[in-house]
């Protein structure tokens, strides 16, 4: 046994932020096309997907997460859901 430092504990990889981002992004994009209440339901899920996606991407770059692909997909789906809601609101707004 060598005197000195204790061995480092094994790395704990956690992709949970990226996984949750992907799940919320899928829910958001599915709810974006629901008439009447879809806008209200979509925006919180999409915002959560984007926020958790960025957390997952930072964790992957900081080597606390194994894959950043799930987080990137969650950000993309969340942003697409927000864009869909905005486009549908503009398209269906009545002026005059």
Short mmCIF file of N, CA and C in Angstrom, two decimals:
data_model
loop_
_atom_site.label_atom_id
_atom_site.label_comp_id
_atom_site.label_asym_id
_atom_site.label_seq_id
_atom_site.Cartn_x
_atom_site.Cartn_y
_atom_site.Cartn_z
N UNK A 1 0.83 -1.18 0.00
CA UNK A 1 0.00 0.00 0.00
C UNK A 1 0.87 1.23 0.00
N UNK A 2 0.48 2.17 -0.81
CA UNK A 2 1.27 3.39 -0.87
C UNK A 2 0.64 4.45 0.02
N UNK A 3 1.50 5.17 0.68
CA UNK A 3 1.00 6.26 1.52
C UNK A 3 0.70 7.44 0.62
N UNK A 4 -0.32 8.16 0.95
CA UNK A 4 -0.64 9.32 0.11
C UNK A 4 -2.14 9.43 -0.09
N UNK A 5 -2.47 9.67 -1.32
CA UNK A 5 -3.87 9.93 -1.64
C UNK A 5 -4.69 8.65 -1.70
N UNK A 6 -5.93 8.81 -1.34
CA UNK A 6 -6.88 7.70 -1.47
C UNK A 6 -7.29 7.59 -2.93
N UNK A 7 -7.64 6.41 -3.38
CA UNK A 7 -8.05 6.29 -4.78
C UNK A 7 -9.35 7.07 -5.05
N UNK A 8 -9.43 7.58 -6.26
CA UNK A 8 -10.61 8.36 -6.62
C UNK A 8 -11.82 7.44 -6.76
N UNK A 9 -12.97 7.91 -6.32
CA UNK A 9 -14.17 7.10 -6.52
C UNK A 9 -14.51 7.05 -8.01
N UNK A 10 -15.21 6.03 -8.43
CA UNK A 10 -15.57 5.95 -9.84
C UNK A 10 -16.52 7.09 -10.21
N UNK A 11 -16.42 7.50 -11.47
CA UNK A 11 -17.29 8.58 -11.95
C UNK A 11 -18.73 8.10 -11.99
N UNK A 12 -19.61 8.98 -11.58
CA UNK A 12 -21.04 8.68 -11.69
C UNK A 12 -21.58 9.47 -12.86
N UNK A 13 -21.95 8.78 -13.89
CA UNK A 13 -22.52 9.42 -15.07
C UNK A 13 -24.02 9.55 -14.85
N UNK A 14 -24.55 10.70 -15.14
CA UNK A 14 -25.97 10.91 -14.98
C UNK A 14 -26.50 11.66 -16.19
N UNK A 15 -27.30 10.97 -16.98
CA UNK A 15 -27.92 11.58 -18.14
C UNK A 15 -29.36 11.98 -17.84
N UNK A 16 -29.71 12.08 -16.58
CA UNK A 16 -31.11 12.30 -16.24
C UNK A 16 -31.62 13.64 -16.76
N UNK A 17 -30.82 14.69 -16.75
CA UNK A 17 -31.28 15.98 -17.26
C UNK A 17 -31.58 15.88 -18.76
N UNK A 18 -30.70 15.20 -19.49
CA UNK A 18 -30.92 15.02 -20.91
C UNK A 18 -32.12 14.14 -21.21
N UNK A 19 -32.29 13.10 -20.40
CA UNK A 19 -33.44 12.21 -20.59
C UNK A 19 -34.75 12.95 -20.32
N UNK A 20 -34.80 13.72 -19.23
CA UNK A 20 -36.00 14.47 -18.91
C UNK A 20 -36.26 15.56 -19.96
N UNK A 21 -35.20 16.14 -20.47
CA UNK A 21 -35.36 17.13 -21.52
C UNK A 21 -36.01 16.52 -22.75
N UNK A 22 -35.56 15.34 -23.13
CA UNK A 22 -36.14 14.65 -24.28
C UNK A 22 -37.60 14.30 -24.03
N UNK A 23 -37.92 13.79 -22.86
CA UNK A 23 -39.31 13.43 -22.53
C UNK A 23 -40.21 14.67 -22.57
N UNK A 24 -39.76 15.77 -21.96
CA UNK A 24 -40.56 16.99 -21.96
C UNK A 24 -40.70 17.56 -23.37
N UNK A 25 -39.64 17.43 -24.17
CA UNK A 25 -39.71 17.90 -25.56
C UNK A 25 -40.71 17.11 -26.38
N UNK A 26 -40.75 15.81 -26.18
CA UNK A 26 -41.73 14.97 -26.90
C UNK A 26 -43.15 15.34 -26.47
N UNK A 27 -43.36 15.52 -25.18
CA UNK A 27 -44.69 15.91 -24.69
C UNK A 27 -45.07 17.28 -25.26
N UNK A 28 -44.12 18.21 -25.27
CA UNK A 28 -44.40 19.56 -25.76
C UNK A 28 -44.77 19.56 -27.23
N UNK A 29 -44.02 18.83 -28.05
CA UNK A 29 -44.31 18.82 -29.48
C UNK A 29 -45.64 18.12 -29.75
N UNK A 30 -45.99 17.13 -28.96
CA UNK A 30 -47.28 16.45 -29.13
C UNK A 30 -48.43 17.37 -28.73
N UNK A 31 -48.25 18.13 -27.66
CA UNK A 31 -49.31 19.03 -27.18
C UNK A 31 -49.44 20.28 -28.04
N UNK A 32 -48.43 20.60 -28.83
CA UNK A 32 -48.47 21.82 -29.64
C UNK A 32 -49.60 21.79 -30.66
N UNK A 33 -50.04 20.61 -31.06
CA UNK A 33 -51.07 20.51 -32.07
C UNK A 33 -52.46 20.22 -31.50
N UNK A 34 -52.59 20.29 -30.18
CA UNK A 34 -53.89 20.09 -29.54
C UNK A 34 -54.66 21.41 -29.63
N UNK A 35 -55.85 21.40 -30.21
CA UNK A 35 -56.61 22.66 -30.34
C UNK A 35 -57.00 23.23 -28.98
N UNK A 36 -57.14 24.51 -28.94
CA UNK A 36 -57.63 25.33 -27.84
C UNK A 36 -56.67 25.37 -26.65
N UNK A 37 -56.43 24.26 -25.96
CA UNK A 37 -55.61 24.30 -24.76
C UNK A 37 -54.16 23.91 -25.00
N UNK A 38 -53.82 23.56 -26.23
CA UNK A 38 -52.46 23.12 -26.53
C UNK A 38 -51.41 24.17 -26.25
N UNK A 39 -51.75 25.45 -26.51
CA UNK A 39 -50.78 26.53 -26.28
C UNK A 39 -50.39 26.61 -24.82
N UNK A 40 -51.38 26.55 -23.96
CA UNK A 40 -51.15 26.69 -22.52
C UNK A 40 -50.37 25.49 -21.97
N UNK A 41 -50.65 24.33 -22.50
CA UNK A 41 -49.97 23.12 -22.03
C UNK A 41 -48.55 23.04 -22.58
N UNK A 42 -48.38 23.44 -23.83
CA UNK A 42 -47.09 23.28 -24.51
C UNK A 42 -45.99 24.13 -23.92
N UNK A 43 -46.27 25.39 -23.65
CA UNK A 43 -45.20 26.31 -23.26
C UNK A 43 -44.44 25.90 -22.00
N UNK A 44 -45.09 25.46 -20.91
CA UNK A 44 -44.29 25.03 -19.75
C UNK A 44 -43.43 23.79 -20.04
N UNK A 45 -44.00 22.83 -20.79
CA UNK A 45 -43.22 21.64 -21.13
C UNK A 45 -42.04 22.00 -22.03
N UNK A 46 -42.27 22.88 -22.99
CA UNK A 46 -41.20 23.28 -23.90
C UNK A 46 -40.11 24.05 -23.17
N UNK A 47 -40.51 24.96 -22.28
CA UNK A 47 -39.52 25.72 -21.51
C UNK A 47 -38.69 24.78 -20.63
N UNK A 48 -39.36 23.80 -20.02
CA UNK A 48 -38.63 22.82 -19.21
C UNK A 48 -37.68 21.99 -20.04
N UNK A 49 -38.11 21.62 -21.25
CA UNK A 49 -37.24 20.83 -22.13
C UNK A 49 -35.99 21.61 -22.51
N UNK A 50 -36.17 22.88 -22.84
CA UNK A 50 -35.02 23.71 -23.23
C UNK A 50 -34.09 23.92 -22.03
N UNK A 51 -34.65 24.24 -20.87
CA UNK A 51 -33.82 24.48 -19.69
C UNK A 51 -33.05 23.23 -19.27
N UNK A 52 -33.75 22.11 -19.17
CA UNK A 52 -33.07 20.86 -18.79
C UNK A 52 -32.09 20.41 -19.87
N UNK A 53 -32.40 20.71 -21.11
CA UNK A 53 -31.48 20.37 -22.19
C UNK A 53 -30.15 21.09 -22.05
N UNK A 54 -30.22 22.38 -21.71
CA UNK A 54 -28.97 23.12 -21.52
C UNK A 54 -28.22 22.61 -20.29
N UNK A 55 -28.94 22.22 -19.26
CA UNK A 55 -28.29 21.63 -18.08
C UNK A 55 -27.60 20.32 -18.49
N UNK A 56 -28.28 19.51 -19.28
CA UNK A 56 -27.69 18.24 -19.73
C UNK A 56 -26.48 18.43 -20.63
N UNK A 57 -26.53 19.44 -21.48
CA UNK A 57 -25.39 19.72 -22.37
C UNK A 57 -24.20 20.17 -21.55
N UNK A 58 -24.45 21.04 -20.58
CA UNK A 58 -23.34 21.49 -19.72
C UNK A 58 -22.76 20.34 -18.91
N UNK A 59 -23.63 19.44 -18.44
CA UNK A 59 -23.15 18.28 -17.69
C UNK A 59 -22.30 17.38 -18.57
N UNK A 60 -22.68 17.23 -19.82
CA UNK A 60 -21.90 16.38 -20.73
C UNK A 60 -20.54 17.01 -21.03
N UNK A 61 -20.52 18.32 -21.17
CA UNK A 61 -19.24 18.98 -21.43
C UNK A 61 -18.37 19.03 -20.19
N UNK A 62 -18.99 18.99 -19.02
CA UNK A 62 -18.23 18.95 -17.77
C UNK A 62 -17.90 17.54 -17.33
N UNK A 63 -18.19 16.58 -18.20
CA UNK A 63 -17.92 15.15 -17.98
C UNK A 63 -18.67 14.58 -16.78
N UNK A 64 -19.87 15.15 -16.50
CA UNK A 64 -20.72 14.58 -15.47
C UNK A 64 -21.84 13.76 -16.08
N UNK A 65 -21.95 13.81 -17.40
CA UNK A 65 -22.96 13.03 -18.11
C UNK A 65 -22.29 12.34 -19.28
N UNK A 66 -22.84 11.23 -19.68
CA UNK A 66 -22.23 10.40 -20.71
C UNK A 66 -22.54 10.91 -22.11
N UNK A 67 -23.80 11.23 -22.35
CA UNK A 67 -24.20 11.64 -23.70
C UNK A 67 -24.90 12.99 -23.67
N UNK A 68 -24.57 13.81 -24.64
CA UNK A 68 -25.26 15.09 -24.77
C UNK A 68 -26.32 15.06 -25.86
N UNK A 69 -26.40 13.95 -26.60
CA UNK A 69 -27.35 13.85 -27.71
C UNK A 69 -28.79 13.95 -27.20
N UNK A 70 -29.10 13.30 -26.10
CA UNK A 70 -30.46 13.36 -25.56
C UNK A 70 -30.83 14.79 -25.19
N UNK A 71 -29.90 15.49 -24.58
CA UNK A 71 -30.15 16.88 -24.20
C UNK A 71 -30.32 17.77 -25.42
N UNK A 72 -29.52 17.54 -26.45
CA UNK A 72 -29.64 18.33 -27.68
C UNK A 72 -30.97 18.09 -28.36
N UNK A 73 -31.41 16.84 -28.38
CA UNK A 73 -32.72 16.54 -28.95
C UNK A 73 -33.84 17.20 -28.15
N UNK A 74 -33.71 17.20 -26.83
CA UNK A 74 -34.70 17.85 -25.98
C UNK A 74 -34.78 19.34 -26.25
N UNK A 75 -33.62 19.99 -26.41
CA UNK A 75 -33.60 21.42 -26.72
C UNK A 75 -34.25 21.67 -28.08
N UNK A 76 -33.91 20.84 -29.06
CA UNK A 76 -34.47 21.01 -30.40
C UNK A 76 -35.99 20.82 -30.40
N UNK A 77 -36.47 19.79 -29.72
CA UNK A 77 -37.92 19.56 -29.66
C UNK A 77 -38.64 20.67 -28.90
N UNK A 78 -38.05 21.12 -27.80
CA UNK A 78 -38.65 22.21 -27.04
C UNK A 78 -38.72 23.50 -27.85
N UNK A 79 -37.63 23.81 -28.56
CA UNK A 79 -37.62 25.02 -29.39
C UNK A 79 -38.60 24.88 -30.55
N UNK A 80 -38.68 23.68 -31.14
CA UNK A 80 -39.64 23.46 -32.23
C UNK A 80 -41.07 23.60 -31.73
N UNK A 81 -41.35 23.14 -30.53
CA UNK A 81 -42.70 23.27 -29.97
C UNK A 81 -43.05 24.73 -29.73
N UNK A 82 -42.10 25.50 -29.21
CA UNK A 82 -42.35 26.93 -29.00
C UNK A 82 -42.58 27.63 -30.34
N UNK A 83 -41.76 27.31 -31.33
CA UNK A 83 -41.93 27.91 -32.65
C UNK A 83 -43.27 27.52 -33.26
N UNK A 84 -43.69 26.28 -33.07
CA UNK A 84 -44.97 25.83 -33.60
C UNK A 84 -46.12 26.59 -32.96
N UNK A 85 -46.07 26.77 -31.66
CA UNK A 85 -47.12 27.51 -30.97
C UNK A 85 -47.18 28.95 -31.47
N UNK A 86 -46.02 29.58 -31.63
CA UNK A 86 -45.98 30.97 -32.09
C UNK A 86 -46.55 31.07 -33.50
N UNK A 87 -46.14 30.17 -34.39
CA UNK A 87 -46.63 30.19 -35.77
C UNK A 87 -48.14 29.95 -35.81
N UNK A 88 -48.62 28.98 -35.05
CA UNK A 88 -50.06 28.71 -35.02
C UNK A 88 -50.85 29.86 -34.42
N UNK A 89 -50.31 30.52 -33.42
CA UNK A 89 -51.00 31.69 -32.86
C UNK A 89 -51.08 32.83 -33.87
N UNK A 90 -49.99 33.05 -34.60
CA UNK A 90 -50.01 34.09 -35.62
C UNK A 90 -50.96 33.74 -36.75
N UNK A 91 -50.95 32.48 -37.16
CA UNK A 91 -51.79 32.05 -38.27
C UNK A 91 -53.27 32.09 -37.93
N UNK A 92 -53.61 31.87 -36.68
CA UNK A 92 -55.02 31.80 -36.32
C UNK A 92 -55.54 33.06 -35.65
N UNK A 93 -54.68 34.07 -35.52
CA UNK A 93 -55.16 35.31 -34.89
C UNK A 93 -56.03 36.07 -35.88
N UNK A 94 -57.09 36.62 -35.35
CA UNK A 94 -58.03 37.35 -36.19
C UNK A 94 -57.82 38.84 -36.00
N UNK A 95 -57.53 39.52 -37.07
CA UNK A 95 -57.36 40.97 -37.00
C UNK A 95 -58.50 41.63 -37.76
N UNK A 96 -59.35 42.26 -37.05
CA UNK A 96 -60.43 43.00 -37.68
C UNK A 96 -61.66 42.28 -37.75
#
